[in-house]
């Protein structure tokens, strides 16, 4: 088995494929990637000839080095029910499959499950994860502690609900104040921890379960802490009907969050499938970010988001697994669901083929675009000098239809294999700041 560097500094020889911040691609069939002692990329380039080559190098060929995937939207307590409950509408599915799990996600469950979850994310190639926990302060704290120990880059938030809550203990009059206080305590403890590797997201679940006051107060706290603010929007017909009933004075669903002062560059809106033209324009104007969750949108029959039109309007988007609304942890699987969705929209005449994303566009969406959605494009999302070394090594032979086939040389073809034939074992290593993450099995193992 090829040895792997467990921490910086180190140099790797491998194929390198990465989006670049200037819009281009770094595509080296035989490349060199050097990481300095602080875990930053010193150089990512063609393998140098002659004396310039480093004296000591880990040779990972034919593995492909890529930036780690950014999962903009997932739910830690829901993971055990991934793949269960398809065919139910969102609100029924939440009641039957999700709220019981979240209610049970206490500190001891989180201490057991969160380390396993972060290993599973790393094994799927995700090095940055944006997650909801449950309503509980102590299990959210345990999830942060697990992320701190594991090494993954994480944004986490305690779910807030002051309507239809599954907290059966709390007095109704105390819900709002308690939820705000606990969220603020967690933000004070964790936002910016480990030099910014961990961040806090104020997390009102969605307008169905939150009063206008909770939305407004949580947005105020997020702004005060410089933290993120995340919620769901416009996912499912039943949910949208409820929001219209609960907020009759609002112009539309987005207006509920807008009126709360919650829309800005630190806002992450999940799903956003059925936005009107006005809502699309307003999301773009406020610079709010959208987590596109196509695998979940298909699994729960929520709908098909018009990604091409949203991108053409200038919306900032990234990808989310939305476990357990989405059945799979891998952002590569999410790309495939997204690509299939776009094809169906084309075939039904709802989208035009020229707007369709190419495989490399999907890889960019799952990496650098996700980082940009978090305001981290200068830090992670691409393999460029000065960025922190958040990256993965993929064995592309796992995506071949026949064993031992040589992987395609052209970047577009390699990307196409990764998007349309992702394999659960193809990610062999993952690093954050040059530190090897537990989860992926290491190189080797193919025939
Ligand atoms: N809307 C409100 N809560 C949830 C959730 O947990 N999952 C999904 N997919 N949608 C939601
Ligand atoms: Zn969700």
GROMACS .gro file of C-alpha atoms and ligand atoms in nm:
model
  459
    1UNK     CA    1   0.000   0.000   0.000
    2UNK     CA    2   0.130   0.349  -0.087
    3UNK     CA    3   0.212   0.541   0.232
    4UNK     CA    4   0.028   0.869   0.288
    5UNK     CA    5   0.144   1.185   0.458
    6UNK     CA    6  -0.055   1.234   0.780
    7UNK     CA    7   0.038   1.599   0.829
    8UNK     CA    8   0.223   1.891   0.673
    9UNK     CA    9   0.469   1.965   0.529
   10UNK     CA   10   0.473   1.718   0.236
   11UNK     CA   11   0.489   1.687  -0.141
   12UNK     CA   12   0.265   1.468  -0.357
   13UNK     CA   13   0.305   1.346  -0.714
   14UNK     CA   14  -0.032   1.270  -0.879
   15UNK     CA   15  -0.274   1.373  -1.145
   16UNK     CA   16  -0.420   1.713  -1.043
   17UNK     CA   17  -0.761   1.844  -1.143
   18UNK     CA   18  -0.890   2.164  -0.986
   19UNK     CA   19  -1.109   2.460  -1.074
   20UNK     CA   20  -0.922   2.790  -1.051
   21UNK     CA   21  -1.052   3.113  -0.903
   22UNK     CA   22  -0.999   3.289  -1.238
   23UNK     CA   23  -1.256   3.056  -1.401
   24UNK     CA   24  -1.005   2.818  -1.562
   25UNK     CA   25  -0.885   2.471  -1.466
   26UNK     CA   26  -0.562   2.326  -1.341
   27UNK     CA   27  -0.528   1.995  -1.525
   28UNK     CA   28  -0.195   1.817  -1.486
   29UNK     CA   29  -0.161   1.454  -1.594
   30UNK     CA   30   0.164   1.437  -1.397
   31UNK     CA   31   0.157   1.699  -1.125
   32UNK     CA   32   0.332   1.813  -0.810
   33UNK     CA   33   0.148   1.949  -0.509
   34UNK     CA   34   0.348   2.085  -0.218
   35UNK     CA   35   0.202   2.169   0.123
   36UNK     CA   36   0.393   2.387   0.369
   37UNK     CA   37   0.430   2.335   0.742
   38UNK     CA   38   0.122   2.550   0.811
   39UNK     CA   39  -0.097   2.328   0.588
   40UNK     CA   40  -0.113   2.573   0.296
   41UNK     CA   41  -0.055   2.487  -0.067
   42UNK     CA   42   0.288   2.611  -0.174
   43UNK     CA   43   0.259   2.499  -0.532
   44UNK     CA   44   0.028   2.293  -0.755
   45UNK     CA   45   0.178   2.253  -1.100
   46UNK     CA   46   0.326   2.019  -1.360
   47UNK     CA   47   0.589   1.776  -1.232
   48UNK     CA   48   0.916   1.964  -1.279
   49UNK     CA   49   1.193   1.818  -1.484
   50UNK     CA   50   1.544   1.757  -1.353
   51UNK     CA   51   1.688   1.917  -1.043
   52UNK     CA   52   1.375   2.112  -0.953
   53UNK     CA   53   1.190   1.799  -0.838
   54UNK     CA   54   1.161   1.772  -0.457
   55UNK     CA   55   1.391   1.521  -0.290
   56UNK     CA   56   1.112   1.353  -0.096
   57UNK     CA   57   0.769   1.294  -0.245
   58UNK     CA   58   0.472   1.063  -0.197
   59UNK     CA   59   0.392   0.917  -0.539
   60UNK     CA   60   0.014   0.872  -0.561
   61UNK     CA   61  -0.014   0.815  -0.937
   62UNK     CA   62  -0.262   0.724  -1.088
   63UNK     CA   63  -0.469   0.890  -0.817
   64UNK     CA   64  -0.628   1.227  -0.889
   65UNK     CA   65  -0.588   1.515  -0.643
   66UNK     CA   66  -0.888   1.745  -0.627
   67UNK     CA   67  -1.017   2.004  -0.382
   68UNK     CA   68  -1.242   1.846  -0.120
   69UNK     CA   69  -1.617   1.863  -0.174
   70UNK     CA   70  -1.825   2.129   0.003
   71UNK     CA   71  -2.161   2.002   0.132
   72UNK     CA   72  -2.367   2.317   0.188
   73UNK     CA   73  -2.664   2.149   0.354
   74UNK     CA   74  -2.704   1.838   0.565
   75UNK     CA   75  -2.860   1.716   0.892
   76UNK     CA   76  -2.642   1.519   1.135
   77UNK     CA   77  -2.918   1.356   1.346
   78UNK     CA   78  -3.106   1.235   1.038
   79UNK     CA   79  -2.830   1.018   0.891
   80UNK     CA   80  -2.957   0.685   1.037
   81UNK     CA   81  -3.280   0.723   0.836
   82UNK     CA   82  -3.113   0.796   0.500
   83UNK     CA   83  -3.304   0.623   0.222
   84UNK     CA   84  -3.622   0.577   0.426
   85UNK     CA   85  -3.965   0.723   0.361
   86UNK     CA   86  -3.957   0.802  -0.009
   87UNK     CA   87  -4.302   0.880  -0.147
   88UNK     CA   88  -4.420   1.079   0.153
   89UNK     CA   89  -4.470   1.453   0.127
   90UNK     CA   90  -4.222   1.667   0.321
   91UNK     CA   91  -4.434   1.755   0.625
   92UNK     CA   92  -4.555   1.396   0.676
   93UNK     CA   93  -4.200   1.262   0.627
   94UNK     CA   94  -4.066   1.508   0.887
   95UNK     CA   95  -4.327   1.398   1.140
   96UNK     CA   96  -4.281   1.025   1.083
   97UNK     CA   97  -3.914   0.980   1.002
   98UNK     CA   98  -3.726   1.285   1.121
   99UNK     CA   99  -3.863   1.449   1.433
  100UNK     CA  100  -3.845   1.125   1.639
  101UNK     CA  101  -3.477   1.083   1.542
  102UNK     CA  102  -3.394   1.443   1.620
  103UNK     CA  103  -3.574   1.426   1.955
  104UNK     CA  104  -3.353   1.128   2.047
  105UNK     CA  105  -3.032   1.304   1.941
  106UNK     CA  106  -2.909   1.381   2.291
  107UNK     CA  107  -2.547   1.430   2.398
  108UNK     CA  108  -2.471   1.059   2.424
  109UNK     CA  109  -2.619   0.981   2.080
  110UNK     CA  110  -2.425   1.270   1.929
  111UNK     CA  111  -2.103   1.160   2.100
  112UNK     CA  112  -2.144   0.820   1.940
  113UNK     CA  113  -2.277   0.919   1.596
  114UNK     CA  114  -2.107   1.248   1.508
  115UNK     CA  115  -1.753   1.102   1.490
  116UNK     CA  116  -1.886   0.826   1.263
  117UNK     CA  117  -2.067   1.083   1.051
  118UNK     CA  118  -1.756   1.296   0.999
  119UNK     CA  119  -1.556   0.989   0.900
  120UNK     CA  120  -1.830   0.901   0.651
  121UNK     CA  121  -1.828   1.254   0.504
  122UNK     CA  122  -1.450   1.237   0.462
  123UNK     CA  123  -1.478   0.890   0.305
  124UNK     CA  124  -1.722   1.038   0.052
  125UNK     CA  125  -1.477   1.320  -0.029
  126UNK     CA  126  -1.643   1.599   0.168
  127UNK     CA  127  -1.396   1.820   0.355
  128UNK     CA  128  -1.636   2.106   0.439
  129UNK     CA  129  -1.979   2.030   0.579
  130UNK     CA  130  -2.261   2.268   0.670
  131UNK     CA  131  -2.493   2.086   0.908
  132UNK     CA  132  -2.802   2.120   1.120
  133UNK     CA  133  -2.796   1.933   1.450
  134UNK     CA  134  -3.114   1.891   1.661
  135UNK     CA  135  -3.292   2.128   1.899
  136UNK     CA  136  -3.054   2.047   2.184
  137UNK     CA  137  -2.765   2.263   2.295
  138UNK     CA  138  -2.566   1.979   2.450
  139UNK     CA  139  -2.574   1.750   2.147
  140UNK     CA  140  -2.486   2.042   1.919
  141UNK     CA  141  -2.190   2.108   2.147
  142UNK     CA  142  -2.094   1.739   2.120
  143UNK     CA  143  -2.117   1.757   1.739
  144UNK     CA  144  -1.880   2.054   1.738
  145UNK     CA  145  -1.640   1.871   1.968
  146UNK     CA  146  -1.645   1.573   1.733
  147UNK     CA  147  -1.571   1.795   1.432
  148UNK     CA  148  -1.292   1.963   1.625
  149UNK     CA  149  -1.133   1.626   1.704
  150UNK     CA  150  -1.185   1.476   1.358
  151UNK     CA  151  -1.035   1.766   1.164
  152UNK     CA  152  -1.314   1.826   0.909
  153UNK     CA  153  -1.409   2.188   0.830
  154UNK     CA  154  -1.761   2.241   0.963
  155UNK     CA  155  -2.040   2.493   1.000
  156UNK     CA  156  -2.300   2.365   1.249
  157UNK     CA  157  -2.611   2.506   1.410
  158UNK     CA  158  -2.864   2.411   1.675
  159UNK     CA  159  -3.209   2.385   1.517
  160UNK     CA  160  -3.455   2.652   1.635
  161UNK     CA  161  -3.834   2.595   1.636
  162UNK     CA  162  -4.090   2.786   1.840
  163UNK     CA  163  -4.390   2.633   1.661
  164UNK     CA  164  -4.470   2.263   1.609
  165UNK     CA  165  -4.163   2.182   1.816
  166UNK     CA  166  -4.075   1.826   1.915
  167UNK     CA  167  -3.950   1.957   2.250
  168UNK     CA  168  -4.226   1.830   2.477
  169UNK     CA  169  -4.061   1.945   2.801
  170UNK     CA  170  -4.028   2.316   2.752
  171UNK     CA  171  -4.293   2.570   2.859
  172UNK     CA  172  -4.433   2.744   2.549
  173UNK     CA  173  -4.357   3.086   2.696
  174UNK     CA  174  -3.989   3.001   2.734
  175UNK     CA  175  -3.911   2.856   2.393
  176UNK     CA  176  -3.803   3.168   2.211
  177UNK     CA  177  -3.579   3.309   2.481
  178UNK     CA  178  -3.421   2.969   2.559
  179UNK     CA  179  -3.351   2.892   2.195
  180UNK     CA  180  -3.192   3.232   2.134
  181UNK     CA  181  -2.981   3.211   2.450
  182UNK     CA  182  -2.857   2.857   2.379
  183UNK     CA  183  -2.779   2.941   2.016
  184UNK     CA  184  -2.584   3.245   2.126
  185UNK     CA  185  -2.388   3.042   2.383
  186UNK     CA  186  -2.293   2.793   2.114
  187UNK     CA  187  -2.194   3.070   1.874
  188UNK     CA  188  -1.976   3.231   2.142
  189UNK     CA  189  -1.804   2.899   2.209
  190UNK     CA  190  -1.758   2.769   1.856
  191UNK     CA  191  -1.782   3.040   1.590
  192UNK     CA  192  -1.431   3.087   1.452
  193UNK     CA  193  -1.279   2.803   1.661
  194UNK     CA  194  -0.950   2.649   1.550
  195UNK     CA  195  -0.854   2.958   1.352
  196UNK     CA  196  -1.179   2.956   1.157
  197UNK     CA  197  -1.207   2.584   1.078
  198UNK     CA  198  -1.532   2.569   1.277
  199UNK     CA  199  -1.816   2.818   1.238
  200UNK     CA  200  -2.162   2.867   1.378
  201UNK     CA  201  -2.486   2.899   1.181
  202UNK     CA  202  -2.800   3.029   1.351
  203UNK     CA  203  -3.052   2.772   1.231
  204UNK     CA  204  -3.425   2.852   1.243
  205UNK     CA  205  -3.563   2.540   1.075
  206UNK     CA  206  -3.809   2.711   0.835
  207UNK     CA  207  -4.103   2.950   0.839
  208UNK     CA  208  -4.350   2.669   0.919
  209UNK     CA  209  -4.187   2.613   1.261
  210UNK     CA  210  -4.064   2.963   1.343
  211UNK     CA  211  -4.242   3.280   1.448
  212UNK     CA  212  -4.156   3.611   1.281
  213UNK     CA  213  -3.989   3.709   1.607
  214UNK     CA  214  -3.765   3.401   1.613
  215UNK     CA  215  -3.662   3.465   1.252
  216UNK     CA  216  -3.585   3.829   1.325
  217UNK     CA  217  -3.401   3.775   1.655
  218UNK     CA  218  -3.191   3.491   1.516
  219UNK     CA  219  -3.092   3.707   1.218
  220UNK     CA  220  -2.991   3.988   1.454
  221UNK     CA  221  -2.774   3.750   1.656
  222UNK     CA  222  -2.613   3.605   1.342
  223UNK     CA  223  -2.520   3.955   1.227
  224UNK     CA  224  -2.383   4.044   1.571
  225UNK     CA  225  -2.158   3.736   1.578
  226UNK     CA  226  -2.062   3.752   1.209
  227UNK     CA  227  -2.204   3.398   1.192
  228UNK     CA  228  -2.405   3.224   0.920
  229UNK     CA  229  -2.784   3.207   0.917
  230UNK     CA  230  -2.942   2.901   0.751
  231UNK     CA  231  -3.293   2.779   0.684
  232UNK     CA  232  -3.513   2.598   0.428
  233UNK     CA  233  -3.726   2.765   0.162
  234UNK     CA  234  -3.973   2.676  -0.112
  235UNK     CA  235  -3.918   2.301  -0.114
  236UNK     CA  236  -4.260   2.141  -0.129
  237UNK     CA  237  -4.618   2.239  -0.217
  238UNK     CA  238  -4.764   2.152   0.126
  239UNK     CA  239  -4.493   2.350   0.305
  240UNK     CA  240  -4.543   2.652   0.078
  241UNK     CA  241  -4.919   2.645   0.143
  242UNK     CA  242  -4.855   2.645   0.518
  243UNK     CA  243  -4.620   2.942   0.495
  244UNK     CA  244  -4.877   3.138   0.293
  245UNK     CA  245  -5.138   3.058   0.560
  246UNK     CA  246  -4.911   3.147   0.854
  247UNK     CA  247  -4.774   3.468   0.702
  248UNK     CA  248  -5.070   3.613   0.507
  249UNK     CA  249  -4.915   3.960   0.498
  250UNK     CA  250  -4.596   3.838   0.324
  251UNK     CA  251  -4.559   3.898  -0.048
  252UNK     CA  252  -4.420   3.547  -0.097
  253UNK     CA  253  -4.212   3.289   0.091
  254UNK     CA  254  -3.882   3.476   0.054
  255UNK     CA  255  -4.044   3.792   0.188
  256UNK     CA  256  -4.094   3.619   0.525
  257UNK     CA  257  -3.715   3.592   0.565
  258UNK     CA  258  -3.653   3.928   0.401
  259UNK     CA  259  -3.886   4.105   0.644
  260UNK     CA  260  -3.692   3.939   0.927
  261UNK     CA  261  -3.375   4.107   0.797
  262UNK     CA  262  -3.225   3.764   0.737
  263UNK     CA  263  -3.105   3.785   0.376
  264UNK     CA  264  -2.739   3.857   0.305
  265UNK     CA  265  -2.408   3.705   0.201
  266UNK     CA  266  -2.393   3.490   0.519
  267UNK     CA  267  -2.740   3.341   0.453
  268UNK     CA  268  -2.777   2.985   0.320
  269UNK     CA  269  -3.119   2.894   0.185
  270UNK     CA  270  -3.172   2.523   0.122
  271UNK     CA  271  -3.376   2.390  -0.172
  272UNK     CA  272  -3.533   2.708  -0.317
  273UNK     CA  273  -3.696   2.496  -0.588
  274UNK     CA  274  -4.010   2.690  -0.669
  275UNK     CA  275  -3.902   3.056  -0.651
  276UNK     CA  276  -4.091   3.320  -0.849
  277UNK     CA  277  -3.904   3.560  -1.078
  278UNK     CA  278  -3.931   3.824  -0.806
  279UNK     CA  279  -3.783   3.592  -0.547
  280UNK     CA  280  -3.496   3.494  -0.777
  281UNK     CA  281  -3.414   3.860  -0.838
  282UNK     CA  282  -3.431   3.937  -0.467
  283UNK     CA  283  -3.207   3.643  -0.370
  284UNK     CA  284  -2.950   3.772  -0.619
  285UNK     CA  285  -2.989   4.131  -0.499
  286UNK     CA  286  -2.938   4.041  -0.133
  287UNK     CA  287  -2.648   3.804  -0.217
  288UNK     CA  288  -2.811   3.522  -0.020
  289UNK     CA  289  -2.670   3.179  -0.106
  290UNK     CA  290  -2.866   2.874  -0.220
  291UNK     CA  291  -2.787   2.513  -0.136
  292UNK     CA  292  -2.907   2.308  -0.432
  293UNK     CA  293  -3.012   1.962  -0.307
  294UNK     CA  294  -3.123   1.770  -0.619
  295UNK     CA  295  -3.093   1.419  -0.472
  296UNK     CA  296  -3.328   1.518  -0.191
  297UNK     CA  297  -3.558   1.703  -0.429
  298UNK     CA  298  -3.605   1.380  -0.628
  299UNK     CA  299  -3.621   1.146  -0.326
  300UNK     CA  300  -3.902   1.344  -0.161
  301UNK     CA  301  -4.068   1.435  -0.495
  302UNK     CA  302  -4.025   1.798  -0.400
  303UNK     CA  303  -3.959   1.924  -0.752
  304UNK     CA  304  -3.692   2.011  -1.008
  305UNK     CA  305  -3.503   2.334  -0.948
  306UNK     CA  306  -3.436   2.536  -1.266
  307UNK     CA  307  -3.063   2.556  -1.203
  308UNK     CA  308  -2.972   2.697  -1.545
  309UNK     CA  309  -3.212   2.990  -1.509
  310UNK     CA  310  -3.096   3.062  -1.154
  311UNK     CA  311  -2.732   3.064  -1.264
  312UNK     CA  312  -2.812   3.286  -1.558
  313UNK     CA  313  -2.973   3.530  -1.312
  314UNK     CA  314  -2.644   3.543  -1.119
  315UNK     CA  315  -2.741   3.341  -0.812
  316UNK     CA  316  -2.462   3.210  -0.585
  317UNK     CA  317  -2.518   2.835  -0.553
  318UNK     CA  318  -2.351   2.526  -0.417
  319UNK     CA  319  -2.456   2.166  -0.357
  320UNK     CA  320  -2.609   1.997  -0.053
  321UNK     CA  321  -2.667   1.631   0.031
  322UNK     CA  322  -2.959   1.720   0.262
  323UNK     CA  323  -2.928   1.391   0.443
  324UNK     CA  324  -3.172   1.231   0.512
  325UNK     CA  325  -3.399   1.406   0.261
  326UNK     CA  326  -3.124   1.305   0.023
  327UNK     CA  327  -3.044   0.935   0.041
  328UNK     CA  328  -2.667   0.961  -0.016
  329UNK     CA  329  -2.378   1.129   0.158
  330UNK     CA  330  -2.161   1.174  -0.152
  331UNK     CA  331  -2.163   1.511  -0.327
  332UNK     CA  332  -2.068   1.320  -0.643
  333UNK     CA  333  -2.401   1.135  -0.617
  334UNK     CA  334  -2.570   1.470  -0.567
  335UNK     CA  335  -2.407   1.591  -0.890
  336UNK     CA  336  -2.547   1.293  -1.075
  337UNK     CA  337  -2.897   1.359  -0.940
  338UNK     CA  338  -2.858   1.723  -1.043
  339UNK     CA  339  -2.742   1.633  -1.392
  340UNK     CA  340  -3.034   1.392  -1.437
  341UNK     CA  341  -3.274   1.660  -1.315
  342UNK     CA  342  -3.138   1.905  -1.571
  343UNK     CA  343  -3.180   1.645  -1.847
  344UNK     CA  344  -3.544   1.590  -1.750
  345UNK     CA  345  -3.606   1.965  -1.750
  346UNK     CA  346  -3.460   1.979  -2.103
  347UNK     CA  347  -3.665   1.684  -2.223
  348UNK     CA  348  -3.985   1.834  -2.087
  349UNK     CA  349  -3.909   2.168  -2.249
  350UNK     CA  350  -3.863   2.356  -1.921
  351UNK     CA  351  -3.492   2.423  -1.965
  352UNK     CA  352  -3.277   2.484  -2.268
  353UNK     CA  353  -2.991   2.255  -2.351
  354UNK     CA  354  -2.742   2.539  -2.389
  355UNK     CA  355  -2.786   2.621  -2.019
  356UNK     CA  356  -2.697   2.264  -1.921
  357UNK     CA  357  -2.399   2.214  -1.696
  358UNK     CA  358  -2.105   2.016  -1.828
  359UNK     CA  359  -1.939   1.760  -1.599
  360UNK     CA  360  -1.660   2.003  -1.510
  361UNK     CA  361  -1.925   2.262  -1.415
  362UNK     CA  362  -2.069   2.012  -1.167
  363UNK     CA  363  -1.725   1.954  -1.013
  364UNK     CA  364  -1.681   2.331  -0.977
  365UNK     CA  365  -2.028   2.361  -0.820
  366UNK     CA  366  -1.939   2.095  -0.561
  367UNK     CA  367  -1.604   2.256  -0.471
  368UNK     CA  368  -1.512   2.617  -0.545
  369UNK     CA  369  -1.871   2.741  -0.585
  370UNK     CA  370  -1.959   2.586  -0.248
  371UNK     CA  371  -1.658   2.757  -0.093
  372UNK     CA  372  -1.765   3.087  -0.251
  373UNK     CA  373  -2.114   3.044  -0.110
  374UNK     CA  374  -1.952   3.038   0.235
  375UNK     CA  375  -1.725   3.333   0.157
  376UNK     CA  376  -1.428   3.094   0.172
  377UNK     CA  377  -1.313   3.104  -0.191
  378UNK     CA  378  -0.984   3.263  -0.087
  379UNK     CA  379  -0.927   2.984   0.166
  380UNK     CA  380  -1.046   2.652   0.016
  381UNK     CA  381  -1.227   2.509  -0.289
  382UNK     CA  382  -0.934   2.502  -0.529
  383UNK     CA  383  -0.578   2.373  -0.537
  384UNK     CA  384  -0.390   2.698  -0.577
  385UNK     CA  385  -0.086   2.841  -0.403
  386UNK     CA  386  -0.182   3.013  -0.077
  387UNK     CA  387  -0.504   2.815  -0.023
  388UNK     CA  388  -0.538   2.583   0.275
  389UNK     CA  389  -0.474   2.222   0.168
  390UNK     CA  390  -0.830   2.085   0.188
  391UNK     CA  391  -0.815   1.813  -0.075
  392UNK     CA  392  -0.892   1.455  -0.168
  393UNK     CA  393  -0.719   1.176  -0.359
  394UNK     CA  394  -0.945   0.971  -0.587
  395UNK     CA  395  -0.856   0.644  -0.755
  396UNK     CA  396  -1.030   0.694  -1.091
  397UNK     CA  397  -1.002   0.323  -1.175
  398UNK     CA  398  -1.302   0.268  -0.946
  399UNK     CA  399  -1.518   0.456  -1.196
  400UNK     CA  400  -1.414   0.240  -1.494
  401UNK     CA  401  -1.678   0.008  -1.639
  402UNK     CA  402  -1.423  -0.273  -1.670
  403UNK     CA  403  -1.151  -0.356  -1.416
  404UNK     CA  404  -0.804  -0.214  -1.483
  405UNK     CA  405  -0.916   0.014  -1.765
  406UNK     CA  406  -0.696   0.319  -1.792
  407UNK     CA  407  -0.884   0.628  -1.672
  408UNK     CA  408  -0.969   0.885  -1.941
  409UNK     CA  409  -0.699   1.146  -2.005
  410UNK     CA  410  -0.921   1.438  -2.105
  411UNK     CA  411  -1.036   1.639  -1.800
  412UNK     CA  412  -1.395   1.659  -1.928
  413UNK     CA  413  -1.410   1.278  -1.966
  414UNK     CA  414  -1.257   1.217  -1.624
  415UNK     CA  415  -1.510   1.458  -1.472
  416UNK     CA  416  -1.790   1.282  -1.660
  417UNK     CA  417  -1.691   0.949  -1.504
  418UNK     CA  418  -1.681   1.106  -1.157
  419UNK     CA  419  -2.024   1.266  -1.200
  420UNK     CA  420  -2.206   0.982  -1.377
  421UNK     CA  421  -2.025   0.676  -1.236
  422UNK     CA  422  -1.920   0.773  -0.882
  423UNK     CA  423  -1.809   0.473  -0.677
  424UNK     CA  424  -1.845   0.458  -0.298
  425UNK     CA  425  -1.479   0.350  -0.262
  426UNK     CA  426  -1.318   0.588  -0.508
  427UNK     CA  427  -1.211   0.850  -0.251
  428UNK     CA  428  -0.893   0.708  -0.095
  429UNK     CA  429  -0.770   1.001   0.116
  430UNK     CA  430  -0.884   1.342   0.241
  431UNK     CA  431  -0.692   1.622   0.409
  432UNK     CA  432  -0.795   1.948   0.575
  433UNK     CA  433  -0.510   2.200   0.613
  434UNK     CA  434  -0.281   1.915   0.511
  435UNK     CA  435  -0.393   1.700   0.801
  436UNK     CA  436  -0.512   1.352   0.699
  437UNK     CA  437  -0.874   1.284   0.797
  438UNK     CA  438  -0.999   0.954   0.935
  439UNK     CA  439  -1.255   0.787   0.707
  440UNK     CA  440  -1.113   0.714   0.362
  441UNK     CA  441  -0.933   0.379   0.344
  442UNK     CA  442  -0.604   0.490   0.185
  443UNK     CA  443  -0.462   0.407  -0.157
  444UNK     CA  444  -0.470   0.057  -0.297
  445UNK     CA  445  -0.738  -0.207  -0.298
  446UNK     CA  446  -0.826  -0.222  -0.665
  447UNK     CA  447  -0.767  -0.533  -0.873
  448LIG     N1  448  -3.775   2.156   0.590
  448LIG     C1  449  -3.775   2.176   0.724
  448LIG     N2  450  -3.700   2.084   0.788
  448LIG     C2  451  -3.651   2.004   0.693
  448LIG     C3  452  -3.565   1.891   0.698
  448LIG     O1  453  -3.520   1.845   0.803
  448LIG     N3  454  -3.537   1.831   0.578
  448LIG     C4  455  -3.584   1.881   0.460
  448LIG     N4  456  -3.551   1.819   0.346
  448LIG     N5  457  -3.666   1.987   0.454
  448LIG     C5  458  -3.698   2.048   0.569
  449LIG    ZN1  459  -3.262   2.015   0.497
   0.00000   0.00000   0.00000
